[in-house]
mmCIF file of C-alpha atoms in Angstrom:
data_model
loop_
_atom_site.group_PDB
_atom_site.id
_atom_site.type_symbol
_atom_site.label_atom_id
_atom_site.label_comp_id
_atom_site.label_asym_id
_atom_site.label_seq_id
_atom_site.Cartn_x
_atom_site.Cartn_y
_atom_site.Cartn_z
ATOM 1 C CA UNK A 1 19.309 8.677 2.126
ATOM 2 C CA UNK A 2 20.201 8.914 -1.718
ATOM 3 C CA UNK A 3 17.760 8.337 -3.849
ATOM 4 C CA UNK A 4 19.075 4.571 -5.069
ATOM 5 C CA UNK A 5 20.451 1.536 -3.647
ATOM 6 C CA UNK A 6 22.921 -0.563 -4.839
ATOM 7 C CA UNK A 7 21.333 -3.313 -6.783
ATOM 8 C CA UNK A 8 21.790 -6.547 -5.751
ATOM 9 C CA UNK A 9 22.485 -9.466 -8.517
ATOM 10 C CA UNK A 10 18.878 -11.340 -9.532
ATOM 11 C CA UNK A 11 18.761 -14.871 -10.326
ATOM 12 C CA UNK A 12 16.028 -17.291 -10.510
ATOM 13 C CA UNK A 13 12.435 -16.948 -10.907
ATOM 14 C CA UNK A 14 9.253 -18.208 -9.740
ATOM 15 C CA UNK A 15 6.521 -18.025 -12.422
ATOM 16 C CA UNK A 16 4.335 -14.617 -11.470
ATOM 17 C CA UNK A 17 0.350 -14.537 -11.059
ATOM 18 C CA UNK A 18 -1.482 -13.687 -14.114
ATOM 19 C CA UNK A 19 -3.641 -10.527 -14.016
ATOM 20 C CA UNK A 20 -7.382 -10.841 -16.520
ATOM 21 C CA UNK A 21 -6.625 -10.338 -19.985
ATOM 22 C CA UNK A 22 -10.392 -8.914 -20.572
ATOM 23 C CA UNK A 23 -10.242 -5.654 -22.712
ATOM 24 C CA UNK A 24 -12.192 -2.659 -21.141
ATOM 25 C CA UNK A 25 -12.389 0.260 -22.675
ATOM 26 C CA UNK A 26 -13.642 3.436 -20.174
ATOM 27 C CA UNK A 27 -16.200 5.892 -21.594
ATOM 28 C CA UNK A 28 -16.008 7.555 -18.066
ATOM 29 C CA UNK A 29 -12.825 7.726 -16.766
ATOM 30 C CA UNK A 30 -9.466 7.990 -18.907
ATOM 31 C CA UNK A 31 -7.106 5.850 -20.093
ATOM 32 C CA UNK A 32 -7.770 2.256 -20.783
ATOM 33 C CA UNK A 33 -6.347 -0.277 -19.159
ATOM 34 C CA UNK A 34 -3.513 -2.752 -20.336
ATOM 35 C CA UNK A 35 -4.178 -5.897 -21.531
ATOM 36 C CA UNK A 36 -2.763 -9.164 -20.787
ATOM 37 C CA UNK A 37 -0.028 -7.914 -18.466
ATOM 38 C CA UNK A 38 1.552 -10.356 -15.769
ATOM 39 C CA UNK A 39 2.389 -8.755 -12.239
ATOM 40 C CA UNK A 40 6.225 -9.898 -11.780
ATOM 41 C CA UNK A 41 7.161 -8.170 -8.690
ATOM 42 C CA UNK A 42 10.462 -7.578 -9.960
ATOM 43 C CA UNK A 43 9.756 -5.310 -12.173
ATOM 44 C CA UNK A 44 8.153 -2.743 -10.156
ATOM 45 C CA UNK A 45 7.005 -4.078 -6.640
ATOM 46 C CA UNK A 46 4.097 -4.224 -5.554
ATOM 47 C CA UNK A 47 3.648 -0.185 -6.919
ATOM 48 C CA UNK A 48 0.899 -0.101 -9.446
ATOM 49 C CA UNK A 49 2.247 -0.674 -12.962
ATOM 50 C CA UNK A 50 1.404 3.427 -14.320
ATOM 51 C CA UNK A 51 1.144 6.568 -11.714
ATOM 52 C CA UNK A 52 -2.253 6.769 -10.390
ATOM 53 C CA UNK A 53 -4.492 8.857 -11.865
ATOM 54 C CA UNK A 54 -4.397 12.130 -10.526
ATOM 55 C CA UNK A 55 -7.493 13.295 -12.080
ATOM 56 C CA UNK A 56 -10.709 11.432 -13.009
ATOM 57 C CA UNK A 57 -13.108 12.867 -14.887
ATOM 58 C CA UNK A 58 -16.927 13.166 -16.021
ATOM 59 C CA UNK A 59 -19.236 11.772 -13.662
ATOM 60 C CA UNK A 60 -16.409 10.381 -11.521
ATOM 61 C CA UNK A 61 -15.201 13.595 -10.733
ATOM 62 C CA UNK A 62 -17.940 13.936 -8.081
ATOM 63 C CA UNK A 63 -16.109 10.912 -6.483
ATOM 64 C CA UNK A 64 -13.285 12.758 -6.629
ATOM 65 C CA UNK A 65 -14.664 16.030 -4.441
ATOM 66 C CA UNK A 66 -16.615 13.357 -1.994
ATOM 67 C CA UNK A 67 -13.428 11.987 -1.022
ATOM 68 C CA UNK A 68 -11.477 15.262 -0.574
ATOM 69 C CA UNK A 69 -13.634 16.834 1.655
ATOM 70 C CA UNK A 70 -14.132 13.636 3.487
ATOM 71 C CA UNK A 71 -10.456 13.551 4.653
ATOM 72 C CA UNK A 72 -10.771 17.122 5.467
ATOM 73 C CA UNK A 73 -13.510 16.630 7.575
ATOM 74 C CA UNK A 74 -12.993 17.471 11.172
ATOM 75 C CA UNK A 75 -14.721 14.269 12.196
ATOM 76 C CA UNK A 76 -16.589 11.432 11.085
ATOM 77 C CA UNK A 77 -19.938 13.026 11.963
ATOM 78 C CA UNK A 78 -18.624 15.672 8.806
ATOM 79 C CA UNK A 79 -17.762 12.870 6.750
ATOM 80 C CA UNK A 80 -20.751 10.684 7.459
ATOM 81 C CA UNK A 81 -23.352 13.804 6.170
ATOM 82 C CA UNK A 82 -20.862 14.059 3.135
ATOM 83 C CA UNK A 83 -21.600 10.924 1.973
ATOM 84 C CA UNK A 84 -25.771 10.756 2.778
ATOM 85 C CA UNK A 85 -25.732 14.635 0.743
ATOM 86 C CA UNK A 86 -24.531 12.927 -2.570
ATOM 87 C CA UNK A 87 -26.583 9.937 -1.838
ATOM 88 C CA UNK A 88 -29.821 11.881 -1.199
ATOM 89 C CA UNK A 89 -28.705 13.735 -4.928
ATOM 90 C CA UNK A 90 -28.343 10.977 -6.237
ATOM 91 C CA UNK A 91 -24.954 10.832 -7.274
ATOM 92 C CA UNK A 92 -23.770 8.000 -5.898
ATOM 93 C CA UNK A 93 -26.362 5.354 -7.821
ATOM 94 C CA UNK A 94 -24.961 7.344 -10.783
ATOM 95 C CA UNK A 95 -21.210 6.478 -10.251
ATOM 96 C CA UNK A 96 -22.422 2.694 -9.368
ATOM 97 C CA UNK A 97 -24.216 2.545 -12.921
ATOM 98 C CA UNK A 98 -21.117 3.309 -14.480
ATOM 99 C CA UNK A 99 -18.720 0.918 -12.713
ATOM 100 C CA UNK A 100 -19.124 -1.710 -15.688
ATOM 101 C CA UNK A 101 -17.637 0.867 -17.825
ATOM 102 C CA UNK A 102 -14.296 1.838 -15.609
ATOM 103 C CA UNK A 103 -10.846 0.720 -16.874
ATOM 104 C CA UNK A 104 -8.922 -1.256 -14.670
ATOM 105 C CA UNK A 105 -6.818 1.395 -13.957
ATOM 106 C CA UNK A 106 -9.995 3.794 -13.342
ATOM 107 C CA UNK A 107 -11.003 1.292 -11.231
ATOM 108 C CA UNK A 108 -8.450 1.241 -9.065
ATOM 109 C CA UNK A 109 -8.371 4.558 -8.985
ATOM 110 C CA UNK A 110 -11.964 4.854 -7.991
ATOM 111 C CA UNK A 111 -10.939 2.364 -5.251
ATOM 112 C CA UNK A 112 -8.564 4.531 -3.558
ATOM 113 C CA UNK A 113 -11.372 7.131 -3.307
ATOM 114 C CA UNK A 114 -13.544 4.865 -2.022
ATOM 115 C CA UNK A 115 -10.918 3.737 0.591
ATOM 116 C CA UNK A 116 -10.710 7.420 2.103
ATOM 117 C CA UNK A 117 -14.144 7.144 2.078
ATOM 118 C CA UNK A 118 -14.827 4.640 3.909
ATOM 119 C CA UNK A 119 -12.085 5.324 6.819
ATOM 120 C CA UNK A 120 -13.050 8.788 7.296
ATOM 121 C CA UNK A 121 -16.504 7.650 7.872
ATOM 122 C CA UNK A 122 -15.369 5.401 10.603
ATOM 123 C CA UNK A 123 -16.729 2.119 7.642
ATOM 124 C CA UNK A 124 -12.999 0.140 7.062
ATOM 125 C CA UNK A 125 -13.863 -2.711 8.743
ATOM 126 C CA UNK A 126 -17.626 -3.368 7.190
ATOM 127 C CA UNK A 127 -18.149 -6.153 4.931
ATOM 128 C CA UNK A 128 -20.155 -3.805 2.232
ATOM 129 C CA UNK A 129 -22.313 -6.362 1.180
ATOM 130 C CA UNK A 130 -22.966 -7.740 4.178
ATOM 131 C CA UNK A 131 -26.330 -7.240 5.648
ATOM 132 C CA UNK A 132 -25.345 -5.674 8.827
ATOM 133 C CA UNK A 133 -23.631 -3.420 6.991
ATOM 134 C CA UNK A 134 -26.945 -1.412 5.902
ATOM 135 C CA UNK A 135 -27.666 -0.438 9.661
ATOM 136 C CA UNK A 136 -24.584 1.155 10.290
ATOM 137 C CA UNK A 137 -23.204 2.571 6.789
ATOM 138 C CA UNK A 138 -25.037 4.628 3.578
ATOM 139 C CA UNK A 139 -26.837 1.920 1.880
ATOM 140 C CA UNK A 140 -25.810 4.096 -1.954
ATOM 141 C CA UNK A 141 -22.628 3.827 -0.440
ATOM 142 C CA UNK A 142 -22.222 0.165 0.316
ATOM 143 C CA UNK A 143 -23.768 -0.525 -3.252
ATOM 144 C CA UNK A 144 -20.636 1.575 -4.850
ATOM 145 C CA UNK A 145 -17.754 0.198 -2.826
ATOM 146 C CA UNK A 146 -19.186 -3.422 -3.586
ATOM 147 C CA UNK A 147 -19.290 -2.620 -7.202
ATOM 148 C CA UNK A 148 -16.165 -1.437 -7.074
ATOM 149 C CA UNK A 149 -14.749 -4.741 -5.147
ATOM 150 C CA UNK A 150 -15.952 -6.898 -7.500
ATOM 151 C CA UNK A 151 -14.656 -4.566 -10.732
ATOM 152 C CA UNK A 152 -11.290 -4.931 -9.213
ATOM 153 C CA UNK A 153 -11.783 -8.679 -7.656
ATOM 154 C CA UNK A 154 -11.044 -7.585 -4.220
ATOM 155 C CA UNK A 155 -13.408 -7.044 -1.793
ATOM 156 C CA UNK A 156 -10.367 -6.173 1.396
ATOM 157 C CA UNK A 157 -8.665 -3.183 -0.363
ATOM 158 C CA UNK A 158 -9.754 -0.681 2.167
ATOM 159 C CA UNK A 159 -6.496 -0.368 3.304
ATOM 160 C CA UNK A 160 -2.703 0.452 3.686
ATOM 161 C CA UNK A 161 -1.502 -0.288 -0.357
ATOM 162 C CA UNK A 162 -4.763 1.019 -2.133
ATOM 163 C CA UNK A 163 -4.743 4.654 0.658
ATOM 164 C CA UNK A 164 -1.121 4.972 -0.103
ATOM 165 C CA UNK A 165 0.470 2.934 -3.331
ATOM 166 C CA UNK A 166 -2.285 4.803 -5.512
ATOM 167 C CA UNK A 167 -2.644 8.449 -3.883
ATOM 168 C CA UNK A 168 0.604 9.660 -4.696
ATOM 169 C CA UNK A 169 1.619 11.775 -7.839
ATOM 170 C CA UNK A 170 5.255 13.034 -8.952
ATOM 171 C CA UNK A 171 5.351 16.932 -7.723
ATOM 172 C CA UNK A 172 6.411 18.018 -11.383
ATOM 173 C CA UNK A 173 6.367 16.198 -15.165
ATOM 174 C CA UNK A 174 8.977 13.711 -15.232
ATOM 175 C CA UNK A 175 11.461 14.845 -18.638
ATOM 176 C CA UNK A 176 10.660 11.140 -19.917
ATOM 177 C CA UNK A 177 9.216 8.252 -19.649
ATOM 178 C CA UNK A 178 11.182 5.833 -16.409
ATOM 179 C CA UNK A 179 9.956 2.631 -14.221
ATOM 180 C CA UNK A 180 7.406 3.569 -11.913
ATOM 181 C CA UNK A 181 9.779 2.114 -9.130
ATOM 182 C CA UNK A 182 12.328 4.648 -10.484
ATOM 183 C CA UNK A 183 9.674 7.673 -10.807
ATOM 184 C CA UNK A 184 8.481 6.656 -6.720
ATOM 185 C CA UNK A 185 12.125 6.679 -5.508
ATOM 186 C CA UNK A 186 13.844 10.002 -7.550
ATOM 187 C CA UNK A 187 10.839 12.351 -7.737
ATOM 188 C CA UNK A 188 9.240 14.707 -5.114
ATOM 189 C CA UNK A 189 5.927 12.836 -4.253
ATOM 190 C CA UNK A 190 2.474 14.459 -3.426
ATOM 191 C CA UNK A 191 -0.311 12.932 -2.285
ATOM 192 C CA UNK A 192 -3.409 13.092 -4.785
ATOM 193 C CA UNK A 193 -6.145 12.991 -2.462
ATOM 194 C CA UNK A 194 -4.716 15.636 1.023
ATOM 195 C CA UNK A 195 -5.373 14.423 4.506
ATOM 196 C CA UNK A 196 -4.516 18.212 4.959
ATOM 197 C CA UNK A 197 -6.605 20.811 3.524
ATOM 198 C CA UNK A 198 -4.883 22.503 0.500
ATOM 199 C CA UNK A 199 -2.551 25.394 1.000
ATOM 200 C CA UNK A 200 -1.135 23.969 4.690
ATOM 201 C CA UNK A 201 1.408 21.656 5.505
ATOM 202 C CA UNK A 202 0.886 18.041 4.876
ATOM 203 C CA UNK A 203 -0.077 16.099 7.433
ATOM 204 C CA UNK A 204 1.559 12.990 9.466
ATOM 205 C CA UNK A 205 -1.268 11.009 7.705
ATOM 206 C CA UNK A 206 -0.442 12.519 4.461
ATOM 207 C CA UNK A 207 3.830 11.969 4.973
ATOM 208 C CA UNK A 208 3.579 8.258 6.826
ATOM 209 C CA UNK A 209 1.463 7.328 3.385
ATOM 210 C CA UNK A 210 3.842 8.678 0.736
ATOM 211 C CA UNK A 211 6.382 7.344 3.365
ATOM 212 C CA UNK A 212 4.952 3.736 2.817
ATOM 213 C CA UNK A 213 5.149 4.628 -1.293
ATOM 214 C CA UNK A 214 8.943 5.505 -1.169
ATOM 215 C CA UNK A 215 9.799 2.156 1.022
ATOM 216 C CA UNK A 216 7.933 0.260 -1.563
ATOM 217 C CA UNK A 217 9.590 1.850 -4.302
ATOM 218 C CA UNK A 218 12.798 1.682 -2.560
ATOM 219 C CA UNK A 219 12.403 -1.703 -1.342
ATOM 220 C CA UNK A 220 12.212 -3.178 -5.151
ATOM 221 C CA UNK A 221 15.639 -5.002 -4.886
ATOM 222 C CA UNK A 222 13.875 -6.824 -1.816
ATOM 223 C CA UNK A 223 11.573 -8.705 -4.213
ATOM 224 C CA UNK A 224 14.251 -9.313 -6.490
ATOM 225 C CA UNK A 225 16.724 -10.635 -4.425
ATOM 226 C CA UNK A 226 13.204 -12.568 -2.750
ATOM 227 C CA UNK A 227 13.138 -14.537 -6.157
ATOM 228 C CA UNK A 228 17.065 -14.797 -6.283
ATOM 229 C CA UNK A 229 16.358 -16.931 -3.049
ATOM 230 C CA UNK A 230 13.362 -18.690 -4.367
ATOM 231 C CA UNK A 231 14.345 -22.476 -4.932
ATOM 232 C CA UNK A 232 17.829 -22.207 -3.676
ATOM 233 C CA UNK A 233 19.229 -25.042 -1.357
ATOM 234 C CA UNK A 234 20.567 -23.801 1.822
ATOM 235 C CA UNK A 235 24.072 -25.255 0.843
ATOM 236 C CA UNK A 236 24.171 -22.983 -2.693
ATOM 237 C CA UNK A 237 26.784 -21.040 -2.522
ATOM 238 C CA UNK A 238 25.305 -17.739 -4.026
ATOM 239 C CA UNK A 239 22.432 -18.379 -0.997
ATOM 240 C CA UNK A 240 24.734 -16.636 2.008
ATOM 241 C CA UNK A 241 25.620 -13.485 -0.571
ATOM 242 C CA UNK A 242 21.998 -13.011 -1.434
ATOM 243 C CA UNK A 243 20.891 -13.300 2.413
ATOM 244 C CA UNK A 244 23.841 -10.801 2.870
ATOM 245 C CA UNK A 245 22.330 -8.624 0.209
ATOM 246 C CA UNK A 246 18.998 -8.735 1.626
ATOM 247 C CA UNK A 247 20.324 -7.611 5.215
ATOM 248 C CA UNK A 248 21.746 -4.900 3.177
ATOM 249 C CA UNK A 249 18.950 -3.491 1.650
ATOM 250 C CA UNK A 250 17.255 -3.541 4.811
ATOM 251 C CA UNK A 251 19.520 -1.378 6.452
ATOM 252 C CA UNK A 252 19.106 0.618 3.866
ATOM 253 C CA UNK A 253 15.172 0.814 3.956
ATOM 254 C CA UNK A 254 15.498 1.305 8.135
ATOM 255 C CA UNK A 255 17.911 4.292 7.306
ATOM 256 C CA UNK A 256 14.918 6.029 4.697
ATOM 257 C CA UNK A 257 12.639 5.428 7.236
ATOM 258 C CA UNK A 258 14.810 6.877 10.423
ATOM 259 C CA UNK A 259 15.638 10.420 7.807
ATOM 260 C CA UNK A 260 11.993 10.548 7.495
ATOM 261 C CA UNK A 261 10.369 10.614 10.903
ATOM 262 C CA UNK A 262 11.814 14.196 12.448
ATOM 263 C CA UNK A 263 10.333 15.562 9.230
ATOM 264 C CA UNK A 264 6.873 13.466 10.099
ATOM 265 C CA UNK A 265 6.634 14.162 14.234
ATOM 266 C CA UNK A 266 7.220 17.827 13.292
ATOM 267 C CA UNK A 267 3.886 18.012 11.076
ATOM 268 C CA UNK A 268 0.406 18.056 12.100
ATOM 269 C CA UNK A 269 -2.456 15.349 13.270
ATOM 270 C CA UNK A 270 -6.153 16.221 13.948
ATOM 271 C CA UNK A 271 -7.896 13.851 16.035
ATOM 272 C CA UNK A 272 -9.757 12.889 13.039
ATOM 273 C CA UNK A 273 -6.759 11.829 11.423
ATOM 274 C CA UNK A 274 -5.038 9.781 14.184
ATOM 275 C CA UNK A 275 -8.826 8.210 14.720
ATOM 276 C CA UNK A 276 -8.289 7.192 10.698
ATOM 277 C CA UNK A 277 -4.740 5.798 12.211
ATOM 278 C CA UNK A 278 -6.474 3.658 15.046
ATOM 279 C CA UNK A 279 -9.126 1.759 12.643
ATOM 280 C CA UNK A 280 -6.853 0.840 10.084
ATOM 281 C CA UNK A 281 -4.196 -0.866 12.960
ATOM 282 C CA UNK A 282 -7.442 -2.520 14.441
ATOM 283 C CA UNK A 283 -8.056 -4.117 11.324
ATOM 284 C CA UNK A 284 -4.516 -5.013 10.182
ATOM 285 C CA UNK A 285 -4.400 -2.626 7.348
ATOM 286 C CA UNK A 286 -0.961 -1.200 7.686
ATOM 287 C CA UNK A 287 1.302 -3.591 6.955
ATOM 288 C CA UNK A 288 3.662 -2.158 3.764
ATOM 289 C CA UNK A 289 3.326 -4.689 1.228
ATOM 290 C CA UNK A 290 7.426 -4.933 0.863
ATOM 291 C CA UNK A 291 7.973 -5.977 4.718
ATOM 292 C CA UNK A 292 5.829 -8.848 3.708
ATOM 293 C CA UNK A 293 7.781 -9.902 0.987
ATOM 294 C CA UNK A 294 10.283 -10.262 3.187
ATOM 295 C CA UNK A 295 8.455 -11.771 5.826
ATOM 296 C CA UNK A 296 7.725 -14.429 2.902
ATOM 297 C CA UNK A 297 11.717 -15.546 2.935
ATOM 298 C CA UNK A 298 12.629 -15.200 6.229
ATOM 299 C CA UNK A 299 9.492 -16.749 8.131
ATOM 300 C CA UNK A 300 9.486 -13.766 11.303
ATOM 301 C CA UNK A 301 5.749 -13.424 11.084
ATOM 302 C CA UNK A 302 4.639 -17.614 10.438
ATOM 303 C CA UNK A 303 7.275 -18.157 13.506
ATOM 304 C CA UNK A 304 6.335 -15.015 16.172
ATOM 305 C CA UNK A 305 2.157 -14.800 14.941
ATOM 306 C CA UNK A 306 1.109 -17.639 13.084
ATOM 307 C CA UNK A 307 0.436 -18.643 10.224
ATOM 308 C CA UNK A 308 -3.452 -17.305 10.291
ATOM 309 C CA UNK A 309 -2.032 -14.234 11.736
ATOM 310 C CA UNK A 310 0.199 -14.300 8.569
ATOM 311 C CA UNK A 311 -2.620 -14.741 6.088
ATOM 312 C CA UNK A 312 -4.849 -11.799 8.009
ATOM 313 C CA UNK A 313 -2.511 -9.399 7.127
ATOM 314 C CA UNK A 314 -2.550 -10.133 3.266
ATOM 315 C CA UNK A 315 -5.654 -10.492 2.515
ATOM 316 C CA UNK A 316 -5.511 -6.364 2.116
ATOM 317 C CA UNK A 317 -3.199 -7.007 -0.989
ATOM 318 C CA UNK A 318 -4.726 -7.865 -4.209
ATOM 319 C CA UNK A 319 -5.107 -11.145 -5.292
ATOM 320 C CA UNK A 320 -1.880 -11.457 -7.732
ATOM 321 C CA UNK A 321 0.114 -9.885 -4.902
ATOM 322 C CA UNK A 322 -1.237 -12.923 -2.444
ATOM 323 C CA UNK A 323 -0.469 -15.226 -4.810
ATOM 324 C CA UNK A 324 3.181 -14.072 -5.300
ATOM 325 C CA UNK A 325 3.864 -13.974 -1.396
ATOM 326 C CA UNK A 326 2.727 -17.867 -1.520
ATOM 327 C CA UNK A 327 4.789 -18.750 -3.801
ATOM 328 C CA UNK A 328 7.737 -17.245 -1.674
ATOM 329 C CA UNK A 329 6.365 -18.806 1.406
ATOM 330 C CA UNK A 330 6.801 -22.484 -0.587
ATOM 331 C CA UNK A 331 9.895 -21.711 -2.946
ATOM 332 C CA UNK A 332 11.811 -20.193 0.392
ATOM 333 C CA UNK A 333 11.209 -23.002 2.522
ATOM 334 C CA UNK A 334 14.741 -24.415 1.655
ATOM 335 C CA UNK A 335 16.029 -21.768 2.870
ATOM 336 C CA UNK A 336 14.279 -20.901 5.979
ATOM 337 C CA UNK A 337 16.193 -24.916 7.201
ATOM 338 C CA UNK A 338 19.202 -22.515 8.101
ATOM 339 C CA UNK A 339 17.447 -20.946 11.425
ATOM 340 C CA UNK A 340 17.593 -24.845 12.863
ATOM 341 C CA UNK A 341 21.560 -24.828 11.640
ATOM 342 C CA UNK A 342 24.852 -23.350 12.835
ATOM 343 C CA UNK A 343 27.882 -22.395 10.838
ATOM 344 C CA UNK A 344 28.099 -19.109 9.292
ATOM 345 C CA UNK A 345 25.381 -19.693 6.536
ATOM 346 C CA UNK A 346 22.903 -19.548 8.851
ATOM 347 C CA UNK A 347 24.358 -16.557 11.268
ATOM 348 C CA UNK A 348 23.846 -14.482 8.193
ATOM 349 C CA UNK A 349 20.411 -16.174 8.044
ATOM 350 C CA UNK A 350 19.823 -15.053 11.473
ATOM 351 C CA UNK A 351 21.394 -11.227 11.175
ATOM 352 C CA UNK A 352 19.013 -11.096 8.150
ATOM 353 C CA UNK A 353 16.075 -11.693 10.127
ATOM 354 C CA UNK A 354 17.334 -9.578 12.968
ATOM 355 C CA UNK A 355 17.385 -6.818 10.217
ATOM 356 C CA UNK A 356 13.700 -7.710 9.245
ATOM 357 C CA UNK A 357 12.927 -7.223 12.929
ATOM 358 C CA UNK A 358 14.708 -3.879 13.340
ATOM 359 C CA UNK A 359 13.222 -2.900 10.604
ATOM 360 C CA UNK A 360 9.470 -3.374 11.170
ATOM 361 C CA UNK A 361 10.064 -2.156 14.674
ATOM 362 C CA UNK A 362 11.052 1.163 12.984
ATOM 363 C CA UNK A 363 8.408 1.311 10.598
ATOM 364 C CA UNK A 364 6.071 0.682 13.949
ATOM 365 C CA UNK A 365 7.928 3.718 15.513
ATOM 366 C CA UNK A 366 6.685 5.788 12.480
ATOM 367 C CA UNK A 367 3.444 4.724 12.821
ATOM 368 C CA UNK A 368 3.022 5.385 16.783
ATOM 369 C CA UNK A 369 4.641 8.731 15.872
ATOM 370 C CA UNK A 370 1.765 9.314 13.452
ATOM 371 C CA UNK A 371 -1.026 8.592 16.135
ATOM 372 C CA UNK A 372 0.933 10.772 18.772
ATOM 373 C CA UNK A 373 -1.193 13.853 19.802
ATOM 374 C CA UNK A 374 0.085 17.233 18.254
ATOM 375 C CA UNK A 375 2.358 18.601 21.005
ATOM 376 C CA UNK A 376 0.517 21.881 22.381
ATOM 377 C CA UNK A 377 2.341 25.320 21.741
ATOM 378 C CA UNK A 378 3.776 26.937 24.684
ATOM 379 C CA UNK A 379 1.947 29.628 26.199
ATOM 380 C CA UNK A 380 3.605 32.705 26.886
ATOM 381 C CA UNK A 381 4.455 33.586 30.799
#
């Protein structure tokens, strides 16, 4: 697939969620963070708004190692005595004394780390600060992630976006500064944190994540032509060409997806991996942020799952990211009235979400591939 797609016209907006204006200045970990800045999906998706930082540093660099041998491990057991080694040396209450002092975008840096933590310790479905919790995860542990939860107001982040949409890194220096949509879509991604160790191939954990980064990058025109559709009466004219737009673009994102999976059944899984795989389905956690957007206009998931079904599967996104998807679920509502009309309006209504479907069923397909066990080598006769 080439690296673009056509964009589609964008009209109309619904007013965006409002990220903190606090300032926060790191004395631990990099770059500050921005200040005042409004999330408009538009923009740049649901991507984070800079590339993720590829390197943290100081005392947060210890985070850093934890989590790369952790998703090297060969098991959980591996991963589990990881985690109790830097909590017996006390590194972990260090890095929780210093959350206070993370930027926002350290923070969600920090998160990510956490995230590949807690998965390859077998811990993505704990509540950290629940009491339960203590019996069956690192108590130094729990105390971190929590911190980190409430630095970033999000206590569900263990999951699809934070493992993927901030552990990815352009391969080489882009010439200039471009959109981070742009950067994710032209540029030869690697992840920051390896599911693989270093120096072999990347794993089908490591290419179904940076996978997930490329349709969200790709699938930008998707949120635009969501708010194009936000408001609109069912008898606007420009509504059909949009809706025709949209089935478009999801072609589109099934074809990336289709080019991509020979490349990701050919590459290896571990059974620690695919175990990785298997919690975060369980819990819901790998649902790409852009197939909800368009769940959000065309109403597949409140019609085949329900609506608490619906609201499970977000409540992995961040808060501003929630927020938008609501307001599509209300502004859209005019028109989601063409699946109860005929004419050819609402036919293209229909083949768009027929194209939603078809495309989540692929995405599924890439994800089954990904838990498939690694296909033996023949022996020789």
């Amino acid at each position: 697939m080439s690296g673009t797609v056509a964009a589609p016209g964008v009209a109309g907006s619904v007013p965006a969620a409002r990220r903190g204006t606090e300032a926060d200045p790191s004395t631990d970990g990099g770059a500050g963070g921005q200040q005042g800045a409004g999330h408009d999906p538009r923009v740049h998706g649901f991507l984070p708004e800079r590339p993720p930082v590829r390197s943290m540093i100081g005392t947060w660099s210890r985070l850093d190692a934890i989590a790369r041998a952790a998703a090297t491990a060969p098991d959980r057991e591996t991963a589990v005595a990881l985690v109790e080694r830097a909590h017996r040396d006390g590194e972990l209450t260090a890095l929780r004394q210093r959350v206070s002092r993370l930027s926002p975008r350290n923070a969600e840096a920090a998160a990510m780390r956490i995230a590949v933590i807690a998965v390859a310790c077998g811990w993505c479905g704990l509540d950290p600060q629940a009491p339960a919790a203590r019996e069956v995860a690192d108590e130094a542990f729990l105390e971190l992630w929590a911190a980190i939860a409430h630095r970033i107001d999000h206590d569900q982040f263990v999951a699809l976006p934070t493992l993927a949409l901030h552990n990815w890194a352009p391969e080489r220096k882009p010439r200039r500064h471009i959109p981070i949509d742009q950067l994710a879509r032209t540029e030869q991604l690697v992840p920051i944190v390896r599911w693989a160790p270093e120096g072999q191939p990347l794993s089908r954990l490591d290419r179904l994540m940076l996978a997930a980064t490329r349709l969200e990058a790709h699938g930008i025109w998707l949120l635009r032509l969501a708010e194009t559709l936000a408001g609109r009466s069912p008898d606007d004219s420009s509504t059909p060409t949009a809706l025709r737009r949209l089935v478009r673009v999801q072609h589109a994102l099934r074809a990336q997806l289709q080019a991509e999976a020979a490349e990701l059944a050919a590459a290896p899984a571990t059974p620690q991996q695919r175990a990785v795989l298997g919690a975060l389905v369980e819990q819901g956690a790998l649902e790409p942020p852009v197939l909800q957007a368009a769940d959000a206009v065309l109403g597949i998931g409140g019609r085949r799952m329900g609506e608490g079904r619906r609201q499970l599967l977000r409540r992995h996104l961040p808060a501003q990211h929630r927020a938008w998807l609501s307001a599509m679920d209300r502004h859209c509502a005019p028109v989601r009235t063409l699946a109860h009309r005929g004419g050819p309006d609402a036919a293209v209504y229909r083949e768009a979400q027929e194209s939603l479907i078809a495309l989540r069923r692929t995405y599924t397909a890439l994800v089954h591939t990904a838990a498939r066990p690694t296909t033996p080598l023949p022996t020789a006769a």
